[in-house]
Structures are given as structure tokens and as C-alpha cells.
Coordinates of C-alpha atoms and ligand atoms in Angstrom, one line a residue:
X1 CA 27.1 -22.7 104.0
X2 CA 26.8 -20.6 101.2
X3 CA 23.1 -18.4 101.7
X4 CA 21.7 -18.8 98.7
X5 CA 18.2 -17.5 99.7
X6 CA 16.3 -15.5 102.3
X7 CA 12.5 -14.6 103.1
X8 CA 12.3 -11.5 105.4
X9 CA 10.0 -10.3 107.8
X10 CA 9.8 -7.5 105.6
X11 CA 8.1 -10.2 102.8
X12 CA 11.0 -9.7 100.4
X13 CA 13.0 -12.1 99.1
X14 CA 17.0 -12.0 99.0
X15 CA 18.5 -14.5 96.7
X16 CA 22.2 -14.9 95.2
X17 CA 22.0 -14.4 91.1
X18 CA 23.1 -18.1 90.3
X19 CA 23.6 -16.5 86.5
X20 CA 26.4 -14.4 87.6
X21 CA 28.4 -16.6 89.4
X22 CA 31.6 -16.9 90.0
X23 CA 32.6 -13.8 88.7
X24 CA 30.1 -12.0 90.7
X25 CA 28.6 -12.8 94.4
X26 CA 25.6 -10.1 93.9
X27 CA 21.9 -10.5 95.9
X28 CA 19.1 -9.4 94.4
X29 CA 16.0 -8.2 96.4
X30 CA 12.3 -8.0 95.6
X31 CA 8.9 -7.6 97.0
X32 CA 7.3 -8.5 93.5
X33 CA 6.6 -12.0 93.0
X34 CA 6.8 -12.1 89.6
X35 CA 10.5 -11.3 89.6
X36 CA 10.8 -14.8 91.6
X37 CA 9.1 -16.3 88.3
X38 CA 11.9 -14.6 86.1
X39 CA 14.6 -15.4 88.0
X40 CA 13.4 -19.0 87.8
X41 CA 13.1 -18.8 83.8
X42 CA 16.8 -16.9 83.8
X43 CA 18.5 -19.7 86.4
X44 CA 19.2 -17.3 88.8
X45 CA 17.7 -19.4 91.7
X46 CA 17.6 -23.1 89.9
X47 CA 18.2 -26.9 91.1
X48 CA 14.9 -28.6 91.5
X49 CA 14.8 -28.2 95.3
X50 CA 15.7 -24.5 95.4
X51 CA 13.5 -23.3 92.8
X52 CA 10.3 -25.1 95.3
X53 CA 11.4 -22.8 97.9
X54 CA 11.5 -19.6 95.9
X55 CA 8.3 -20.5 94.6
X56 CA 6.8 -21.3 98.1
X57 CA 8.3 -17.9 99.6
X58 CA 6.6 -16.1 96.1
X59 CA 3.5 -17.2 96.4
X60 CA 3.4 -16.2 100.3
X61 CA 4.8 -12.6 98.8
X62 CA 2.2 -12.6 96.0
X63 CA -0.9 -12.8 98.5
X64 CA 1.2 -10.2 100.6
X65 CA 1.6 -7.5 98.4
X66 CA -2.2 -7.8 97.0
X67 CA -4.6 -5.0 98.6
X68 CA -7.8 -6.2 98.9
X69 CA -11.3 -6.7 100.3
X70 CA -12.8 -9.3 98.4
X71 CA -12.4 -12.4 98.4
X72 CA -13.5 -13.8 95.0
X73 CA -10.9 -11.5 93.5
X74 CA -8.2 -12.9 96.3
X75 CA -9.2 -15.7 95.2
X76 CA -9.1 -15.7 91.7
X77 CA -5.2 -13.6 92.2
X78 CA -4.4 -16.5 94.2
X79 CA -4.6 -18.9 91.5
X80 CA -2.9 -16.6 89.0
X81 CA 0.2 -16.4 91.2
X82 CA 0.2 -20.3 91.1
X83 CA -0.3 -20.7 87.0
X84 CA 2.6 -18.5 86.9
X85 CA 4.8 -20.0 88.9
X86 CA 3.6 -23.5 87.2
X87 CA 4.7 -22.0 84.0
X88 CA 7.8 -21.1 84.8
X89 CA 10.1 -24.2 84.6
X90 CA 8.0 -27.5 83.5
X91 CA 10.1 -30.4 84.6
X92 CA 11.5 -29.6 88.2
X93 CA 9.1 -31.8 90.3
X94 CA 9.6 -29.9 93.6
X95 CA 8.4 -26.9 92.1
X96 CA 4.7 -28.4 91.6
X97 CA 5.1 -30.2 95.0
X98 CA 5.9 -27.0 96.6
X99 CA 2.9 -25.3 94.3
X100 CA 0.4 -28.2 94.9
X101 CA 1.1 -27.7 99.6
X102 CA 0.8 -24.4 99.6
X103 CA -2.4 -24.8 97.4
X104 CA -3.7 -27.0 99.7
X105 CA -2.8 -24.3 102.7
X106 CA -5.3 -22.1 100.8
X107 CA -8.0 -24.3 99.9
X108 CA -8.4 -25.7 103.2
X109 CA -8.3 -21.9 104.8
X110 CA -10.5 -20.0 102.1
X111 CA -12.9 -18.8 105.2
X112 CA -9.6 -17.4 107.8
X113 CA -8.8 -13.8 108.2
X114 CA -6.6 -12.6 105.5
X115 CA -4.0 -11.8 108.1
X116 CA -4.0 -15.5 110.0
X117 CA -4.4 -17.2 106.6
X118 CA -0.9 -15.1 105.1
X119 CA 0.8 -16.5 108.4
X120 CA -0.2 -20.4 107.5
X121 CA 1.5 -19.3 103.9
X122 CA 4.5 -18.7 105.1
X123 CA 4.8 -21.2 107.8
X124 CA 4.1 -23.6 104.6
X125 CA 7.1 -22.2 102.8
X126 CA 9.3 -22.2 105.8
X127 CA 8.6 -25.8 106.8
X128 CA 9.0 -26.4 102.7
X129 CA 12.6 -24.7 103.0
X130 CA 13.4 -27.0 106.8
X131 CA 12.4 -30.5 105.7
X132 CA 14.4 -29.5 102.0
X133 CA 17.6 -29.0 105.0
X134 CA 16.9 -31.7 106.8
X135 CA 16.2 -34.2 103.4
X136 CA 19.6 -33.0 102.2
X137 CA 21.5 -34.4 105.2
X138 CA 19.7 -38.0 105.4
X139 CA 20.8 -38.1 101.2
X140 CA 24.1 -37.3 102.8
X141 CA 24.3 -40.1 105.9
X142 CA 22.8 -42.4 103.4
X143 CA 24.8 -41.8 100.7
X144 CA 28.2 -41.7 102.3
X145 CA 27.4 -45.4 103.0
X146 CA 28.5 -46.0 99.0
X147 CA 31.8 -44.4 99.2
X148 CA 35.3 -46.0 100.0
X149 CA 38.0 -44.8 102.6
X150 CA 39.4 -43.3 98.7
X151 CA 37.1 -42.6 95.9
X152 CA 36.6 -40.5 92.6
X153 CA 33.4 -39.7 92.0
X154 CA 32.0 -37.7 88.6
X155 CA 29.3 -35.4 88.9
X156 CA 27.5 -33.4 86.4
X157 CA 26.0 -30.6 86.7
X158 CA 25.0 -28.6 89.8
X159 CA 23.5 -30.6 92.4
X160 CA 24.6 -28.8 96.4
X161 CA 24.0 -26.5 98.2
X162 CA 22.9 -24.2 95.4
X163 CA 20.6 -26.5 93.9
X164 CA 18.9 -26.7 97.5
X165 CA 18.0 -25.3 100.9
X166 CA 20.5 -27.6 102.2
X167 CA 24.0 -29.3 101.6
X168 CA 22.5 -30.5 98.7
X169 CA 22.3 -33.9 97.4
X170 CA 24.9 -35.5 94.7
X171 CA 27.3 -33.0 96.7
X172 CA 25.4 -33.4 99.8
X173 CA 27.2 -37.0 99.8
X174 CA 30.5 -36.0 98.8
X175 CA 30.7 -33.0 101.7
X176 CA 29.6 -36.1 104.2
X177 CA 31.7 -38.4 103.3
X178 CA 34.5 -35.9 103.7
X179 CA 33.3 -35.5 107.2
X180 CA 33.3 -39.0 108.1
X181 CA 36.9 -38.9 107.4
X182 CA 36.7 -40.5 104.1
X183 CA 38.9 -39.3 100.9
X184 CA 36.8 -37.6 98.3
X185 CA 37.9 -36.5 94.3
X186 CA 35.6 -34.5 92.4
X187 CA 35.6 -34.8 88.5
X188 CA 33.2 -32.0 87.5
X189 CA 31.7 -31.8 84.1
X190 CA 31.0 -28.4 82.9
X191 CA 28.1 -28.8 81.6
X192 CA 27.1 -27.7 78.8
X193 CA 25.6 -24.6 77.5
X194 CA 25.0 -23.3 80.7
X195 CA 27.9 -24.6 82.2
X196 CA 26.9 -25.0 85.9
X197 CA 29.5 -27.6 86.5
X198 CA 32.1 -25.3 85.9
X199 CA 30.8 -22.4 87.4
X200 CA 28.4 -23.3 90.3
X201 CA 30.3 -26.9 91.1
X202 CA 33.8 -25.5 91.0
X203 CA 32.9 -22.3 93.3
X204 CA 30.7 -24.3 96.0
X205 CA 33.3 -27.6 96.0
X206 CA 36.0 -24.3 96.3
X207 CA 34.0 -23.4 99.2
X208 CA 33.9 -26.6 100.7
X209 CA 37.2 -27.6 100.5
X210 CA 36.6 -30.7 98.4
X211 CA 39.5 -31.7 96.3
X212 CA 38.3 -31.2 92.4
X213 CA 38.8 -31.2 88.5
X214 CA 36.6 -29.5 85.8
X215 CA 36.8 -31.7 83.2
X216 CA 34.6 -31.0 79.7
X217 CA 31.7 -32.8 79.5
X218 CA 33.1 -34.8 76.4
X219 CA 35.8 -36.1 78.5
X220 CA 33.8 -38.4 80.8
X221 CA 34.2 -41.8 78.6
X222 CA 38.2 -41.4 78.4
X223 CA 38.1 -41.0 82.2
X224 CA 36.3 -43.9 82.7
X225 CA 37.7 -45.9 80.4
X226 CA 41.2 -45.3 81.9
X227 CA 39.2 -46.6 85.4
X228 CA 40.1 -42.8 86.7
X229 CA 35.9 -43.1 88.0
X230 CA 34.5 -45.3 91.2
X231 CA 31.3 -44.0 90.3
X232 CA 28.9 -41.4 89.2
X233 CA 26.6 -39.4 91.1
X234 CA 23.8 -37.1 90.0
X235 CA 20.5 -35.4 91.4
X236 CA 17.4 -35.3 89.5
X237 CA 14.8 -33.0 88.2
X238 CA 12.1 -35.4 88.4
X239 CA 12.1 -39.4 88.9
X240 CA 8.9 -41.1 87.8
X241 CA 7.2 -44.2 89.7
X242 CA 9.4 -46.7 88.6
X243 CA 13.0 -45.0 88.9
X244 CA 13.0 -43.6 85.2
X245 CA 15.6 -40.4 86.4
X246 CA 15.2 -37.4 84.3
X247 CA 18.2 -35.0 85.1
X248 CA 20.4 -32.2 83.2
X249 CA 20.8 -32.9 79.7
X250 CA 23.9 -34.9 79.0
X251 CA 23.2 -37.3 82.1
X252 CA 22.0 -40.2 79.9
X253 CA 25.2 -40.4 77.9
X254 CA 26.8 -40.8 81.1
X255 CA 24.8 -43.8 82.7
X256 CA 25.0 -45.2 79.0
X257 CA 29.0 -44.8 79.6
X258 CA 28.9 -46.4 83.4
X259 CA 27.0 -49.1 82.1
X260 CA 29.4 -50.0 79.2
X261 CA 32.4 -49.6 81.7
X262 CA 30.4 -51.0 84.4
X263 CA 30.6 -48.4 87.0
X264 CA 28.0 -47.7 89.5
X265 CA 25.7 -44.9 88.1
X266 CA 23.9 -43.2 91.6
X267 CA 20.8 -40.6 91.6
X268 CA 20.5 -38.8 94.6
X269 CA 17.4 -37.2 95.3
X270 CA 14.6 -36.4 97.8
X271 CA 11.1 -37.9 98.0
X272 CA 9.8 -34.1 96.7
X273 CA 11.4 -34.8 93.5
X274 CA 9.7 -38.0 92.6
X275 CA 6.5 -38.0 90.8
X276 CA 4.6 -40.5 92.3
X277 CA 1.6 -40.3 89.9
X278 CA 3.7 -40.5 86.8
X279 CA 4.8 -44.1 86.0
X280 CA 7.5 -43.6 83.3
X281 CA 10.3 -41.5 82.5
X282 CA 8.6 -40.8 79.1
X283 CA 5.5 -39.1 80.6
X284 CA 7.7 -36.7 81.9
X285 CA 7.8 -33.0 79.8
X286 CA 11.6 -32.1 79.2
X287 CA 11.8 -28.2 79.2
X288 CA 13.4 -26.8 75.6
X289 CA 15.1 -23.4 76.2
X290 CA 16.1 -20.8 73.7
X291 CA 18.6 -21.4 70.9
X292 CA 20.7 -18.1 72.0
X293 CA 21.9 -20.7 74.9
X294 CA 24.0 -22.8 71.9
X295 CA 24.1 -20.1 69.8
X296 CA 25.5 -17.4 71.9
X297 CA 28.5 -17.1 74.1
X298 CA 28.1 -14.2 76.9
X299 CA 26.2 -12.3 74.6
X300 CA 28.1 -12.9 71.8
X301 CA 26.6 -14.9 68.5
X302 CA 28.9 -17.9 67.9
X303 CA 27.1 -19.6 64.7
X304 CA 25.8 -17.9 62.0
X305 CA 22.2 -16.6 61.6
X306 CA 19.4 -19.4 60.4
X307 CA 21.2 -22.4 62.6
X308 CA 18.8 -24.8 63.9
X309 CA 18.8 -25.4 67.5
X310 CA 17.6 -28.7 69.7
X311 CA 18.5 -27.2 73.7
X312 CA 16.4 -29.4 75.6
X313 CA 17.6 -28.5 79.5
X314 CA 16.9 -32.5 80.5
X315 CA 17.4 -36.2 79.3
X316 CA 15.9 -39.4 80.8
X317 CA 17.6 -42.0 81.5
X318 CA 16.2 -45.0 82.1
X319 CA 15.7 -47.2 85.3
X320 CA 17.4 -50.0 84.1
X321 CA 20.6 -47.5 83.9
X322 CA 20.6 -47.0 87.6
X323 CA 22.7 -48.7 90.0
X324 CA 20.9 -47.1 92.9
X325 CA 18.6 -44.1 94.3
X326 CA 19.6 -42.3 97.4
X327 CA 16.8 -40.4 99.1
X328 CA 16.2 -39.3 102.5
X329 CA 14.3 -42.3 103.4
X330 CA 17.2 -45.1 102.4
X331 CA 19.1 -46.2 99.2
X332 CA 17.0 -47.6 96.6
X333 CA 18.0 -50.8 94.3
X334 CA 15.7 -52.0 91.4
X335 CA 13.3 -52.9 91.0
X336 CA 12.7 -49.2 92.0
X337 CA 9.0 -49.4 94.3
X338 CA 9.7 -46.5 96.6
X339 CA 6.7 -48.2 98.9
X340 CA 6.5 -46.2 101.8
X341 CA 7.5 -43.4 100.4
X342 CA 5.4 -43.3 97.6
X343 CA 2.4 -43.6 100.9
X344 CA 4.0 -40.7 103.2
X345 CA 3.9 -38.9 100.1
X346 CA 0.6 -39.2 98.8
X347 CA -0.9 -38.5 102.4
X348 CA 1.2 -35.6 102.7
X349 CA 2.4 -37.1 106.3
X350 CA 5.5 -35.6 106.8
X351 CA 7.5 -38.2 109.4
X352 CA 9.9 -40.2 107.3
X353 CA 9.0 -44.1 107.8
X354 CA 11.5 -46.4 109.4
X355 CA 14.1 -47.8 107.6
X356 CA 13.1 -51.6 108.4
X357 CA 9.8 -50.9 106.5
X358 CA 9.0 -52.7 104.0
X359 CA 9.3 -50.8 100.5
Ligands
MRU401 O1 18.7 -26.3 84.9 P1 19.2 -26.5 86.3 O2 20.5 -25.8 86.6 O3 18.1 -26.0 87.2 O4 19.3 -28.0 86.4 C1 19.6 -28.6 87.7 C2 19.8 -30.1 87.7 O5 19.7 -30.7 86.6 C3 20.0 -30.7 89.0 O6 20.7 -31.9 88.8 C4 18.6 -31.1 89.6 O7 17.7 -30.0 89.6 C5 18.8 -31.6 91.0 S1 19.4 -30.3 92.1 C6 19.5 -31.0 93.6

């Protein structure tokens, strides 16, 4: 397992710069948790699961490193560490699910010691980081389940191990179906601009020893066309109430493609990226990063000056796009009503229902 991230006992964090990779393997380590909100802006920690974990582990670091006394103004530093972290990257879902439990560690301790109330913090963020693990594998187990004895599956984008505390979940399906025996090739899109297919995919299904082509991202429709794709899986950033799957721009096209050539389309993702209280896909805010993404190429301007940019990081796609959604708790068919989980959710009970519940 690639380590991707690490909380000391020293209350610094140790994370792998996603932004460098593959060219470079380098760990950065801070104390401060404000450069936990940069590196989250930068995509040097990023996949929707991930980036709740660094967040958890920075809010725990932000109450650490802050001397004081009083409480009003622990208070009132508490909540500043939280907007900032809220601000950082507006569509990931786990990232305000993350925000919104440890927030609820601290309103329902205001009166502990400092000390005992720092230690519920972090066993928060650590729990946050396990049940991420242990989600990851049941997308896997369930998953699998949709694969041959010999398929081809497209992904886009990054959605494994770096994307979460886990095996991930996209890839999280491929690596189990491997290990069930079963015969597994990648097409990777590269994703444009950021390309995290090509850099993050290709080193960790490298890793993994998962057979795999980078294809660019253009290339998708001639593939399928030429019935080269089983299917298509993806993770999300954020899935509303009724299945609407908002993922890395560039995944719409895609399920718009599967449906035409009538090839499964699968989102893979854990409860703690659904958005319960949101009921469409259109409610949903779709980050818009900086033109220098397009514009730029390591550095280096590609266009000339006065080009106007549209870089939205996400698209939706829409429910009715969506063969299936694999979480933790089983694979989902439309109509998507994700029932129990929706419940367990809510109540912040965290026991997965059985499987022969009713959804
Ligand atoms: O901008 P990124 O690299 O953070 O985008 C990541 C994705 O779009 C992933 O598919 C999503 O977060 C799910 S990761 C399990």
C-alpha cells in the first residue's frame, strides 16, 4: 500500500506531494494546519476521501498548536480552522462530512479539559481515516461482484489508493477483482489538465501490478465503439439524494458515450461522499480553478495572453446515466433511494445495515 498520509504523535502531519508525482516520491511535513488547507487547494493530498482525512488530522493539529487559556478565543479559533478548511475545495463531500464530525466532537465537549478534549479530536480523525479503510474494501467485495473471469474496464481519473485512506474505490474494485483470481485491463484516461490518470493512475496501477494503458481522454468513444470497453468505472466527488454523480470533469461525456454504446457506466463511492440533504446533482457547487491549469504547461504559457478560460474541476452527470452505484453498504440500481443508508447517515450511527434491508 502506497502511504499516502501520516498523523504523528508528534501532531505533524506527513503526506506524499500528489503534485509531484511520478517524477518525484517527496513527503512533506508540517505542524501548521494551514499548510494542510494549501496543499488541498494545490492537489497535493486530493480525491474526495483523502482530502476528509487531511482535514480531520488539521483541525486536531490546529487546536494543538494554539496556546491558550481562554476559551471564547479557543472557541472562536476553533471555528476559524473549520471555515478554512470549508473553503478550501467546495465540491468534495467527505471533506464537509469529515468537517461537520469533528465539529460535532467539539460542540458536544465545549466544557472538557483542553487536554481530554484534543484526545477526542484526534480519535475523531483516526476513526474518520479506519472506517475510510475499511469502506474502501466493502466498495471492493461489492464491486468485484460486476466484473467477468476477463474484463476491460475504463477509468478516469484518480480514484485508489491515493484518492483514499484505503485501496480506494473505482481501483479499489479492479485490485479485488484481481485478487479473486479474475483478469483485469485498465484503460486509463489522462485526464485532463491535471492529468491524474496518467500520472497518479499509471504509478499506483504500476504499483499494483494491474495490467494497463493510458489512453487520452479523447480516445474513450473510439475504444468503445470498437467494443475494446466491458464497462466504465469512476468514483465521485459528491452524489446527491437521488444518484445525480458529480465527478472529475470529463466524466459526463463518458456516461453520455456508454449510454450511446450501451455499456455499463458504474460510480463507486462510499456513503461519506453522498449528500444526503441535497436532492439534485444541480444543487451541487462545481469548483472552477485557475486558467494557468489550461493555459500553462509545467510552468510554461501555452496560449497567448487575453485567452478566456472555462476550468471547472467537476461535471454532473445525471442519474439516469448510471448503470449502478457501488458503496460500502451494497450496489445500488435506480431508482437510486440509498434508504438505510441515507438513515445510518443522518444519525451518524456508524454500523453498516445488513444487506437484506430494505433500501
Ligand atoms: O481534483 P481531484 O483530483 O481531487 O479529483 C478527484 C476525483 O474526481 C475523484 O474521482 C473523486 O474525488 C473520488 S476519489 C475516491
Amino acid at each position: 500500500m502506497i502511504d499516502k498520509l501520516e498523523y504523528t504523535n508528534k501532531h505533524e502531519l506527513i503526506f506524499l506531494d500528489q503534485s509531484l508525482l511520478p517524477l518525484k516520491e517527496k513527503y512533506l511535513k508540517t505542524k501548521n494546519y494551514k499548510d494542510i488547507v494549501e496543499a488541498i487547494k494545490a492537489l497535493r493530498i486530493r480525491g474526495a476521501p483523502l482530502i476528509g482525512i487531511a482535514a480531520a488530522y488539521g483541525v486536531v493539529m490546529g487546536v494543538h498548536h494554539y496556546n491558550t487559556e481562554n476559551r471564547k478565543n479557543f472557541q472562536i479559533h476553533f471555528y476559524k480552522v473549520i471555515e478554512s478548511f470549508r473553503n478550501s475545495r467546495p465540491t468534495a463531500r467527505n471533506l464537509f462530512y469529515a468537517l461537520e464530525r469533528m465539529t460535532k466532537v467539539f460542540e458536544e465537549n465545549l466544557e472538557a479539559e483542553f487536554n481530554d478534549l484534543e484526545d477526542l479530536l484526534l480519535r475523531e480523525a483516526d476513526a474518520i481515516f479506519d472506517e475510510d479503510v475499511e469502506m474502501c474494501n466493502r466498495i471492493g467485495v461489492n464491486g468485484a461482484d460486476l466484473l467477468g473471469e476477463k474484463s476491460t474496464v475504463l477509468t478516469h481519473c484518480n480514484a485508489g489508493e491515493l484518492a483514499t485512506g484505503g485501496i480506494g474505490t473505482a481501483l479499489g474494485i479492479i485490485y479485488t477483482a484481481k485478487k479473486q483470481g479474475k483478469d483485469v485491463l485498465v484503460y486509463a484516461d489522462e485526464t485532463r489538465p491535471l492529468l491524474q490518470g496518467a500520472r497518479l493512475t499509471t504509478y499506483e496501477l504500476g504499483a499494483n501490478g494491474i495490467e494497463h494503458d493510458l489512453i487520452i481522454d479523447s480516445m474513450a468513444a473510439n475504444l468503445m465503439k470498437e467494443q475494446q470497453i466491458d464497462c466504465v468505472i469512476i468514483g465521485a466527488d459528491r452524489i446527491a439524494s437521488n444518484g445525480d454523480v458529480v465527478n472529475k470533469v470529463g466524466s459526463y461525456s463518458l456516461a453520455v458515450n456508454c449510454a450511446f454504446h450501451k455499456i455499463p457506466f458504474y460510480v463507486a463511492a462510499p456513503g461519506t461522499t453522498i449528500d444526503f440533504d441535497t436532492e439534485t446533482g444541480d444543487k451541487i457547487e462545481i469548483e472552477e480553478r485557475d486558467a494557468d491549469e489550461i493555459t500553462q504547461v509545467r510552468g510554461e504559457k501555452i496560449t497567448g495572453s487575453n485567452v478566456n478560460v472555462m476550468n471547472p474541476a467537476f461535471d454532473l452527470v445525471p442519474n439516469n446515466l448510471v448503470t449502478a452505484i457501488v458503496t460500502e453498504y451494497k450496489v445500488h440500481y435506480p431508482p437510486y433511494n440509498f434508504g438505510r443508508l441515507k438513515q445510518m447517515f443522518q444519525s451518524y450511527i456508524q454500523t453498516l445495515p445488513s444487506r437484506n434491508d430494505d433500501d
